[in-house]
Amino acid sequence: MIRRRIPLALSCAMLAAACRPGAPVTATNPSPAHAPLVMPPRLIPAPAQMTVGTGAPFAITRETVIRVDNGNAEALQVAEALGTMLRTPTDFPLVATLVPAGSPDVAPGTSAIHLALAPDRSALGDEGYELVVNSDAVRLTAYRPAGLFHGIETLRQLLPVKIESEIGVDRQAWNIPAVTITDTPRFAWRGAMLDVARHFYTVKEVEQFIDIAALYKLNVVHLHLSDDQGWRIAIPSRPLLTSAGSLSQVGGGPGGFYTADDYAEITRYAQARYITIVPEVEMPGHSYAAIAAYPNVACANRAVGSSYTGTDVGWSTFCVDSAATYTMLDDIIRDLAAMTPGKYIHIGGDEVQTLTPAQYIKFVEHVQQIVTSHGKQMVGWEEITKAHLLPTTIAQQWKSDSATAALQYGSKLIMSPSDKVYLDMKYDATTELGLHWAGYVEVRDAYDWDPATYMKGVPESAIIGVEAPLWSETLANITAAEYMLMPRLPAVAEVGWTPQANRNWDDFRTRLAAHAARWNQIGINWYRSPQIAW
Ligand code: TNX
């Protein structure tokens, strides 16, 4: 066996000693010369606190059971998700059961993964968890089921990459290293956006996108469901939006749309992974597909059924002084709200070049009232901060300091600075896919920034979280999308989850390198950034 000393000057996230945000980054507990090397697990996002044990790992065997010691039907569903994740590769039964309160603990020598909800652990919040692994047992505790779910994603990353296999794997030790983790997210909104309007993505492809988000503990997937090039969501009261408005895409492909059943499937799939789908329908600009379907909402009529397959922005708009426009938007928002389990509707609002400021403001305030009347919170791109916002409205920063105007209304900001987290930007001048109007965005650019200091005068308390948009003008399918997401999405996920004091580029790039084997096993396409020692 190779025996080595633990290198000194480990970062907080790599330390084999107790590690707290802000704790001095020194190896206080270097191994004695002959102790086996304890490699810190290479988790992304790095947990808030982690202590790596020196004892033997927990081994999952044919006899291991999954027990929900204190929980409910929802906690059992998370236990089932863990069972589903483990059964195929291990070929073990891994029965998951909800154990009645007061039942005896497992017999000594029985191997169990315990999940428990702890009503007294409110400090873990809605999404935090505690995970204690030793050779006897795995104990995962959370205040809410979402925390249990994030905990099983941590367990997944602690297991060998063959756990991702879609067939049974022989002669593999399914060991989980001894570790104690107490982990809560820095921000409540950790999102990724997929533009399904410029190029249409099938339900299966959206689910692949959701899978990647879940692996890195994101909790929002924002779908950009309409733009000039296509309308992608069936709205029962306005059937022409899809029958006439969905038939094309950038470059002239066939386009497509989600039926009500498709959308229900997507939201269910996301919910099972504790991800909220935030649907976006663009207005008043980026709206040509809707105008082509219902020409009475445009001031200058266009022929029904014509389509736009280019990539210019800013030229289309609904007629903001026409009652027909608001009647249609009320229909759309009402139907979309009814189909959407999450509490948000995103109305776009960006890049309108054909309206006066007064017209734009009046429009946004009217639509804000429509969204509210259907019981949802409005989200919009930063341009909406020109209007008088409700404190519950959320503005998505993407290009400038104008977003700071949200603060005067008590509205929160989602940080999506295009020079950091626009994942449709090329990595460098040689990247074939993508755009570069906001510059080149390498992995380090996506990682090495702090949302709380990015904009002057915007304190952390005004920021609800971070989101990485993936616009799809140049990305025709999920394979192309993955190339842009990976490895930058894990970087953004850590920006959103891990306390700033625990984040460090050199440490991150070492951990990131270890994730490539998992992406290969899953079959995720990725970009081999020269910044990482793969
Ligand atoms: C700007 S960001 C847009 C999108 C484009 C994207 C391309 C924003 C709110 N609008 O319409 O697809 O740039 O990078």
PDB file of C-alpha atoms in Angstrom, residues 189-434:
ATOM      1  CA  TRP A 189     -32.133  30.034  -5.463  1.00  0.00           C
ATOM      2  CA  ARG A 190     -29.570  27.964  -7.329  1.00  0.00           C
ATOM      3  CA  GLY A 191     -30.661  27.720 -10.915  1.00  0.00           C
ATOM      4  CA  ALA A 192     -29.894  26.842 -14.484  1.00  0.00           C
ATOM      5  CA  MET A 193     -31.888  28.069 -17.481  1.00  0.00           C
ATOM      6  CA  LEU A 194     -32.452  26.166 -20.719  1.00  0.00           C
ATOM      7  CA  ASP A 195     -33.631  28.062 -23.813  1.00  0.00           C
ATOM      8  CA  VAL A 196     -35.998  25.607 -25.500  1.00  0.00           C
ATOM      9  CA  ALA A 197     -37.331  28.333 -27.833  1.00  0.00           C
ATOM     10  CA  ARG A 198     -34.356  29.000 -30.133  1.00  0.00           C
ATOM     11  CA  HIS A 199     -33.902  25.239 -30.461  1.00  0.00           C
ATOM     12  CA  PHE A 200     -36.507  22.820 -29.183  1.00  0.00           C
ATOM     13  CA  TYR A 201     -35.424  20.177 -26.648  1.00  0.00           C
ATOM     14  CA  THR A 202     -37.439  16.988 -26.151  1.00  0.00           C
ATOM     15  CA  VAL A 203     -38.873  16.020 -22.746  1.00  0.00           C
ATOM     16  CA  LYS A 204     -36.107  13.419 -22.468  1.00  0.00           C
ATOM     17  CA  GLU A 205     -33.460  16.071 -23.101  1.00  0.00           C
ATOM     18  CA  VAL A 206     -34.978  18.423 -20.511  1.00  0.00           C
ATOM     19  CA  GLU A 207     -34.887  15.533 -18.039  1.00  0.00           C
ATOM     20  CA  GLN A 208     -31.201  14.997 -18.808  1.00  0.00           C
ATOM     21  CA  PHE A 209     -30.659  18.690 -18.061  1.00  0.00           C
ATOM     22  CA  ILE A 210     -32.586  18.287 -14.773  1.00  0.00           C
ATOM     23  CA  ASP A 211     -30.448  15.247 -13.877  1.00  0.00           C
ATOM     24  CA  ILE A 212     -27.256  17.285 -14.164  1.00  0.00           C
ATOM     25  CA  ALA A 213     -28.775  20.095 -12.089  1.00  0.00           C
ATOM     26  CA  ALA A 214     -29.777  17.629  -9.349  1.00  0.00           C
ATOM     27  CA  LEU A 215     -26.304  16.052  -9.188  1.00  0.00           C
ATOM     28  CA  TYR A 216     -24.911  19.469  -8.238  1.00  0.00           C
ATOM     29  CA  LYS A 217     -27.713  20.412  -5.797  1.00  0.00           C
ATOM     30  CA  LEU A 218     -29.371  23.065  -7.944  1.00  0.00           C
ATOM     31  CA  ASN A 219     -33.010  23.656  -7.020  1.00  0.00           C
ATOM     32  CA  VAL A 220     -34.359  25.737  -9.930  1.00  0.00           C
ATOM     33  CA  VAL A 221     -34.624  24.907 -13.619  1.00  0.00           C
ATOM     34  CA  HIS A 222     -35.859  27.908 -15.574  1.00  0.00           C
ATOM     35  CA  LEU A 223     -37.302  27.043 -18.995  1.00  0.00           C
ATOM     36  CA  HIS A 224     -37.265  29.823 -21.602  1.00  0.00           C
ATOM     37  CA  LEU A 225     -40.484  28.643 -23.287  1.00  0.00           C
ATOM     38  CA  SER A 226     -41.074  31.295 -25.942  1.00  0.00           C
ATOM     39  CA  ASP A 227     -39.172  33.668 -28.168  1.00  0.00           C
ATOM     40  CA  ASP A 228     -39.344  35.066 -31.697  1.00  0.00           C
ATOM     41  CA  GLN A 229     -38.430  31.667 -33.110  1.00  0.00           C
ATOM     42  CA  GLY A 230     -41.024  29.507 -31.380  1.00  0.00           C
ATOM     43  CA  TRP A 231     -43.739  29.039 -28.739  1.00  0.00           C
ATOM     44  CA  ARG A 232     -43.067  25.774 -26.869  1.00  0.00           C
ATOM     45  CA  ILE A 233     -45.870  25.248 -24.324  1.00  0.00           C
ATOM     46  CA  ALA A 234     -49.481  24.298 -25.012  1.00  0.00           C
ATOM     47  CA  ILE A 235     -51.873  26.924 -23.616  1.00  0.00           C
ATOM     48  CA  PRO A 236     -55.395  25.420 -23.677  1.00  0.00           C
ATOM     49  CA  SER A 237     -57.197  28.755 -24.107  1.00  0.00           C
ATOM     50  CA  ARG A 238     -54.879  29.842 -26.959  1.00  0.00           C
ATOM     51  CA  PRO A 239     -54.289  26.776 -29.153  1.00  0.00           C
ATOM     52  CA  LEU A 240     -52.790  28.680 -32.096  1.00  0.00           C
ATOM     53  CA  LEU A 241     -49.734  29.575 -29.996  1.00  0.00           C
ATOM     54  CA  THR A 242     -48.498  26.045 -30.504  1.00  0.00           C
ATOM     55  CA  SER A 243     -50.371  24.906 -33.633  1.00  0.00           C
ATOM     56  CA  ALA A 244     -49.061  27.930 -35.552  1.00  0.00           C
ATOM     57  CA  GLY A 245     -46.245  29.272 -33.346  1.00  0.00           C
ATOM     58  CA  SER A 246     -44.137  26.195 -32.615  1.00  0.00           C
ATOM     59  CA  LEU A 247     -43.344  24.912 -36.086  1.00  0.00           C
ATOM     60  CA  SER A 248     -39.853  26.223 -36.529  1.00  0.00           C
ATOM     61  CA  GLN A 249     -36.635  27.214 -34.766  1.00  0.00           C
ATOM     62  CA  VAL A 250     -33.294  28.899 -35.419  1.00  0.00           C
ATOM     63  CA  GLY A 251     -31.977  27.745 -38.763  1.00  0.00           C
ATOM     64  CA  GLY A 252     -35.409  26.480 -39.801  1.00  0.00           C
ATOM     65  CA  GLY A 253     -35.688  23.063 -38.146  1.00  0.00           C
ATOM     66  CA  PRO A 254     -39.062  21.548 -37.236  1.00  0.00           C
ATOM     67  CA  GLY A 255     -39.323  23.108 -33.763  1.00  0.00           C
ATOM     68  CA  GLY A 256     -41.822  21.518 -31.386  1.00  0.00           C
ATOM     69  CA  PHE A 257     -43.726  22.126 -28.157  1.00  0.00           C
ATOM     70  CA  TYR A 258     -44.687  20.505 -24.869  1.00  0.00           C
ATOM     71  CA  THR A 259     -48.250  19.272 -24.484  1.00  0.00           C
ATOM     72  CA  ALA A 260     -49.926  19.724 -21.092  1.00  0.00           C
ATOM     73  CA  ASP A 261     -48.972  16.093 -20.339  1.00  0.00           C
ATOM     74  CA  ASP A 262     -45.347  16.693 -21.364  1.00  0.00           C
ATOM     75  CA  TYR A 263     -45.133  19.727 -19.106  1.00  0.00           C
ATOM     76  CA  ALA A 264     -46.740  17.802 -16.223  1.00  0.00           C
ATOM     77  CA  GLU A 265     -44.143  15.067 -16.750  1.00  0.00           C
ATOM     78  CA  ILE A 266     -41.309  17.637 -16.660  1.00  0.00           C
ATOM     79  CA  THR A 267     -42.590  19.301 -13.483  1.00  0.00           C
ATOM     80  CA  ARG A 268     -43.095  15.887 -11.805  1.00  0.00           C
ATOM     81  CA  TYR A 269     -39.613  14.777 -12.789  1.00  0.00           C
ATOM     82  CA  ALA A 270     -38.179  18.010 -11.377  1.00  0.00           C
ATOM     83  CA  GLN A 271     -40.270  17.852  -8.187  1.00  0.00           C
ATOM     84  CA  ALA A 272     -38.986  14.352  -7.441  1.00  0.00           C
ATOM     85  CA  ARG A 273     -35.508  15.930  -7.466  1.00  0.00           C
ATOM     86  CA  TYR A 274     -36.526  18.942  -5.360  1.00  0.00           C
ATOM     87  CA  ILE A 275     -36.188  21.231  -8.356  1.00  0.00           C
ATOM     88  CA  THR A 276     -38.718  23.975  -9.077  1.00  0.00           C
ATOM     89  CA  ILE A 277     -39.544  24.567 -12.719  1.00  0.00           C
ATOM     90  CA  VAL A 278     -39.755  28.309 -13.429  1.00  0.00           C
ATOM     91  CA  PRO A 279     -41.571  28.764 -16.759  1.00  0.00           C
ATOM     92  CA  GLU A 280     -40.754  31.865 -18.795  1.00  0.00           C
ATOM     93  CA  VAL A 281     -42.970  33.274 -21.509  1.00  0.00           C
ATOM     94  CA  GLU A 282     -41.371  36.330 -23.085  1.00  0.00           C
ATOM     95  CA  MET A 283     -43.078  39.699 -23.274  1.00  0.00           C
ATOM     96  CA  PRO A 284     -43.444  42.342 -24.550  1.00  0.00           C
ATOM     97  CA  GLY A 285     -40.431  41.688 -26.819  1.00  0.00           C
ATOM     98  CA  HIS A 286     -39.027  38.376 -28.086  1.00  0.00           C
ATOM     99  CA  SER A 287     -42.631  37.653 -28.976  1.00  0.00           C
ATOM    100  CA  TYR A 288     -42.820  37.137 -32.729  1.00  0.00           C
ATOM    101  CA  ALA A 289     -43.950  33.490 -32.559  1.00  0.00           C
ATOM    102  CA  ALA A 290     -46.981  34.532 -30.465  1.00  0.00           C
ATOM    103  CA  ILE A 291     -47.705  37.462 -32.765  1.00  0.00           C
ATOM    104  CA  ALA A 292     -47.584  35.227 -35.824  1.00  0.00           C
ATOM    105  CA  ALA A 293     -50.206  33.013 -34.155  1.00  0.00           C
ATOM    106  CA  TYR A 294     -52.460  35.857 -32.911  1.00  0.00           C
ATOM    107  CA  PRO A 295     -51.754  38.909 -35.103  1.00  0.00           C
ATOM    108  CA  ASN A 296     -54.282  41.048 -33.239  1.00  0.00           C
ATOM    109  CA  VAL A 297     -51.774  41.480 -30.371  1.00  0.00           C
ATOM    110  CA  ALA A 298     -49.340  43.323 -32.662  1.00  0.00           C
ATOM    111  CA  CYS A 299     -49.743  46.989 -33.598  1.00  0.00           C
ATOM    112  CA  ALA A 300     -48.590  46.193 -37.135  1.00  0.00           C
ATOM    113  CA  ASN A 301     -50.165  42.952 -38.302  1.00  0.00           C
ATOM    114  CA  ARG A 302     -48.108  40.161 -39.793  1.00  0.00           C
ATOM    115  CA  ALA A 303     -49.299  37.126 -41.681  1.00  0.00           C
ATOM    116  CA  VAL A 304     -50.429  34.203 -39.541  1.00  0.00           C
ATOM    117  CA  GLY A 305     -48.117  31.229 -39.695  1.00  0.00           C
ATOM    118  CA  SER A 306     -44.976  32.988 -40.833  1.00  0.00           C
ATOM    119  CA  SER A 307     -41.909  32.163 -38.817  1.00  0.00           C
ATOM    120  CA  TYR A 308     -38.625  33.755 -37.849  1.00  0.00           C
ATOM    121  CA  THR A 309     -35.537  31.557 -37.977  1.00  0.00           C
ATOM    122  CA  GLY A 310     -32.779  34.158 -37.483  1.00  0.00           C
ATOM    123  CA  THR A 311     -31.104  35.302 -34.266  1.00  0.00           C
ATOM    124  CA  ASP A 312     -31.616  39.073 -34.113  1.00  0.00           C
ATOM    125  CA  VAL A 313     -33.108  40.400 -30.878  1.00  0.00           C
ATOM    126  CA  GLY A 314     -35.122  43.442 -29.812  1.00  0.00           C
ATOM    127  CA  TRP A 315     -37.303  43.980 -32.897  1.00  0.00           C
ATOM    128  CA  SER A 316     -40.621  42.354 -31.962  1.00  0.00           C
ATOM    129  CA  THR A 317     -43.186  43.528 -29.426  1.00  0.00           C
ATOM    130  CA  PHE A 318     -46.776  43.041 -28.390  1.00  0.00           C
ATOM    131  CA  CYS A 319     -48.957  46.098 -28.894  1.00  0.00           C
ATOM    132  CA  VAL A 320     -48.839  47.459 -25.352  1.00  0.00           C
ATOM    133  CA  ASP A 321     -51.703  49.914 -25.841  1.00  0.00           C
ATOM    134  CA  SER A 322     -54.181  47.320 -27.052  1.00  0.00           C
ATOM    135  CA  ALA A 323     -56.735  45.586 -24.810  1.00  0.00           C
ATOM    136  CA  ALA A 324     -56.421  42.437 -26.945  1.00  0.00           C
ATOM    137  CA  THR A 325     -52.840  42.065 -25.743  1.00  0.00           C
ATOM    138  CA  TYR A 326     -53.794  41.997 -22.065  1.00  0.00           C
ATOM    139  CA  THR A 327     -56.729  39.661 -22.697  1.00  0.00           C
ATOM    140  CA  MET A 328     -54.362  37.196 -24.318  1.00  0.00           C
ATOM    141  CA  LEU A 329     -51.672  37.592 -21.645  1.00  0.00           C
ATOM    142  CA  ASP A 330     -54.265  37.002 -18.946  1.00  0.00           C
ATOM    143  CA  ASP A 331     -55.321  33.778 -20.729  1.00  0.00           C
ATOM    144  CA  ILE A 332     -51.714  32.640 -21.061  1.00  0.00           C
ATOM    145  CA  ILE A 333     -50.665  33.458 -17.507  1.00  0.00           C
ATOM    146  CA  ARG A 334     -53.824  31.966 -16.016  1.00  0.00           C
ATOM    147  CA  ASP A 335     -53.349  28.671 -17.891  1.00  0.00           C
ATOM    148  CA  LEU A 336     -49.612  28.547 -17.207  1.00  0.00           C
ATOM    149  CA  ALA A 337     -50.145  29.282 -13.503  1.00  0.00           C
ATOM    150  CA  ALA A 338     -52.662  26.442 -13.293  1.00  0.00           C
ATOM    151  CA  MET A 339     -50.185  24.013 -14.879  1.00  0.00           C
ATOM    152  CA  THR A 340     -47.223  25.089 -12.766  1.00  0.00           C
ATOM    153  CA  PRO A 341     -46.750  23.762  -9.225  1.00  0.00           C
ATOM    154  CA  GLY A 342     -43.961  26.264  -8.411  1.00  0.00           C
ATOM    155  CA  LYS A 343     -44.739  29.762  -7.181  1.00  0.00           C
ATOM    156  CA  TYR A 344     -43.016  31.738  -9.956  1.00  0.00           C
ATOM    157  CA  ILE A 345     -43.855  32.891 -13.473  1.00  0.00           C
ATOM    158  CA  HIS A 346     -41.019  34.540 -15.432  1.00  0.00           C
ATOM    159  CA  ILE A 347     -42.249  37.142 -17.923  1.00  0.00           C
ATOM    160  CA  GLY A 348     -38.942  37.921 -19.649  1.00  0.00           C
ATOM    161  CA  GLY A 349     -39.096  41.666 -20.199  1.00  0.00           C
ATOM    162  CA  ASP A 350     -35.625  42.034 -21.748  1.00  0.00           C
ATOM    163  CA  GLU A 351     -34.281  43.812 -24.797  1.00  0.00           C
ATOM    164  CA  VAL A 352     -37.280  45.751 -26.015  1.00  0.00           C
ATOM    165  CA  GLN A 353     -36.059  48.301 -28.520  1.00  0.00           C
ATOM    166  CA  THR A 354     -39.320  49.455 -30.040  1.00  0.00           C
ATOM    167  CA  LEU A 355     -41.206  50.940 -27.061  1.00  0.00           C
ATOM    168  CA  THR A 356     -40.858  54.213 -25.189  1.00  0.00           C
ATOM    169  CA  PRO A 357     -39.794  53.915 -21.513  1.00  0.00           C
ATOM    170  CA  ALA A 358     -43.303  54.984 -20.442  1.00  0.00           C
ATOM    171  CA  GLN A 359     -44.943  52.296 -22.596  1.00  0.00           C
ATOM    172  CA  TYR A 360     -42.562  49.642 -21.266  1.00  0.00           C
ATOM    173  CA  ILE A 361     -43.137  50.585 -17.612  1.00  0.00           C
ATOM    174  CA  LYS A 362     -46.918  50.622 -18.003  1.00  0.00           C
ATOM    175  CA  PHE A 363     -46.766  47.188 -19.620  1.00  0.00           C
ATOM    176  CA  VAL A 364     -44.607  45.605 -16.899  1.00  0.00           C
ATOM    177  CA  GLU A 365     -46.779  47.006 -14.100  1.00  0.00           C
ATOM    178  CA  HIS A 366     -49.922  45.684 -15.798  1.00  0.00           C
ATOM    179  CA  VAL A 367     -48.443  42.224 -16.284  1.00  0.00           C
ATOM    180  CA  GLN A 368     -47.154  42.180 -12.702  1.00  0.00           C
ATOM    181  CA  GLN A 369     -50.735  42.674 -11.614  1.00  0.00           C
ATOM    182  CA  ILE A 370     -51.911  39.812 -13.881  1.00  0.00           C
ATOM    183  CA  VAL A 371     -49.278  37.415 -12.524  1.00  0.00           C
ATOM    184  CA  THR A 372     -50.193  38.342  -8.948  1.00  0.00           C
ATOM    185  CA  SER A 373     -53.907  37.885  -9.652  1.00  0.00           C
ATOM    186  CA  HIS A 374     -53.179  34.273 -10.612  1.00  0.00           C
ATOM    187  CA  GLY A 375     -51.381  33.628  -7.344  1.00  0.00           C
ATOM    188  CA  LYS A 376     -47.794  33.634  -8.587  1.00  0.00           C
ATOM    189  CA  GLN A 377     -44.693  35.712  -7.968  1.00  0.00           C
ATOM    190  CA  MET A 378     -43.327  37.520 -11.015  1.00  0.00           C
ATOM    191  CA  VAL A 379     -39.729  37.133 -12.148  1.00  0.00           C
ATOM    192  CA  GLY A 380     -38.249  39.200 -14.990  1.00  0.00           C
ATOM    193  CA  TRP A 381     -34.922  40.160 -16.523  1.00  0.00           C
ATOM    194  CA  GLU A 382     -33.280  43.227 -14.984  1.00  0.00           C
ATOM    195  CA  GLU A 383     -34.972  45.673 -17.376  1.00  0.00           C
ATOM    196  CA  ILE A 384     -38.188  45.269 -15.323  1.00  0.00           C
ATOM    197  CA  THR A 385     -36.569  47.294 -12.511  1.00  0.00           C
ATOM    198  CA  LYS A 386     -37.521  50.406 -14.520  1.00  0.00           C
ATOM    199  CA  ALA A 387     -41.099  49.722 -13.413  1.00  0.00           C
ATOM    200  CA  HIS A 388     -42.518  50.003  -9.896  1.00  0.00           C
ATOM    201  CA  LEU A 389     -42.054  46.483  -8.569  1.00  0.00           C
ATOM    202  CA  LEU A 390     -43.728  44.596  -5.756  1.00  0.00           C
ATOM    203  CA  PRO A 391     -41.381  43.388  -3.015  1.00  0.00           C
ATOM    204  CA  THR A 392     -42.282  39.816  -3.996  1.00  0.00           C
ATOM    205  CA  THR A 393     -41.181  40.363  -7.601  1.00  0.00           C
ATOM    206  CA  ILE A 394     -37.703  39.066  -8.421  1.00  0.00           C
ATOM    207  CA  ALA A 395     -35.368  40.695 -10.933  1.00  0.00           C
ATOM    208  CA  GLN A 396     -32.720  38.691 -12.770  1.00  0.00           C
ATOM    209  CA  GLN A 397     -29.498  40.651 -13.203  1.00  0.00           C
ATOM    210  CA  TRP A 398     -27.671  39.793 -16.435  1.00  0.00           C
ATOM    211  CA  LYS A 399     -25.776  42.724 -17.903  1.00  0.00           C
ATOM    212  CA  SER A 400     -25.546  45.919 -15.891  1.00  0.00           C
ATOM    213  CA  ASP A 401     -25.916  47.781 -12.628  1.00  0.00           C
ATOM    214  CA  SER A 402     -29.455  48.800 -13.578  1.00  0.00           C
ATOM    215  CA  ALA A 403     -30.582  45.771 -11.586  1.00  0.00           C
ATOM    216  CA  THR A 404     -29.723  47.596  -8.355  1.00  0.00           C
ATOM    217  CA  ALA A 405     -32.922  49.628  -8.859  1.00  0.00           C
ATOM    218  CA  ALA A 406     -34.768  46.537  -7.564  1.00  0.00           C
ATOM    219  CA  LEU A 407     -33.520  47.302  -4.058  1.00  0.00           C
ATOM    220  CA  GLN A 408     -35.686  50.416  -3.657  1.00  0.00           C
ATOM    221  CA  TYR A 409     -38.775  48.181  -3.914  1.00  0.00           C
ATOM    222  CA  GLY A 410     -37.444  45.499  -1.600  1.00  0.00           C
ATOM    223  CA  SER A 411     -37.336  43.114  -4.563  1.00  0.00           C
ATOM    224  CA  LYS A 412     -34.660  40.452  -4.520  1.00  0.00           C
ATOM    225  CA  LEU A 413     -32.109  39.783  -7.233  1.00  0.00           C
ATOM    226  CA  ILE A 414     -31.051  36.627  -9.006  1.00  0.00           C
ATOM    227  CA  MET A 415     -27.441  37.074 -10.103  1.00  0.00           C
ATOM    228  CA  SER A 416     -26.756  35.916 -13.680  1.00  0.00           C
ATOM    229  CA  PRO A 417     -23.869  38.153 -14.776  1.00  0.00           C
ATOM    230  CA  SER A 418     -23.230  37.346 -18.430  1.00  0.00           C
ATOM    231  CA  ASP A 419     -19.426  37.595 -18.135  1.00  0.00           C
ATOM    232  CA  LYS A 420     -19.465  34.899 -15.414  1.00  0.00           C
ATOM    233  CA  VAL A 421     -22.385  32.535 -15.809  1.00  0.00           C
ATOM    234  CA  TYR A 422     -23.755  32.830 -19.351  1.00  0.00           C
ATOM    235  CA  LEU A 423     -22.996  29.276 -20.316  1.00  0.00           C
ATOM    236  CA  ASP A 424     -23.714  29.979 -23.985  1.00  0.00           C
ATOM    237  CA  MET A 425     -20.546  32.113 -24.102  1.00  0.00           C
ATOM    238  CA  LYS A 426     -17.600  30.428 -25.804  1.00  0.00           C
ATOM    239  CA  TYR A 427     -14.829  29.154 -23.513  1.00  0.00           C
ATOM    240  CA  ASP A 428     -12.185  30.742 -25.729  1.00  0.00           C
ATOM    241  CA  ALA A 429     -11.645  31.860 -29.314  1.00  0.00           C
ATOM    242  CA  THR A 430     -11.402  28.255 -30.508  1.00  0.00           C
ATOM    243  CA  THR A 431     -14.800  27.100 -29.163  1.00  0.00           C
ATOM    244  CA  GLU A 432     -17.011  26.229 -32.129  1.00  0.00           C
ATOM    245  CA  LEU A 433     -20.348  26.486 -30.343  1.00  0.00           C
ATOM    246  CA  GLY A 434     -21.706  29.498 -28.519  1.00  0.00           C
TER     247      GLY A 434
END
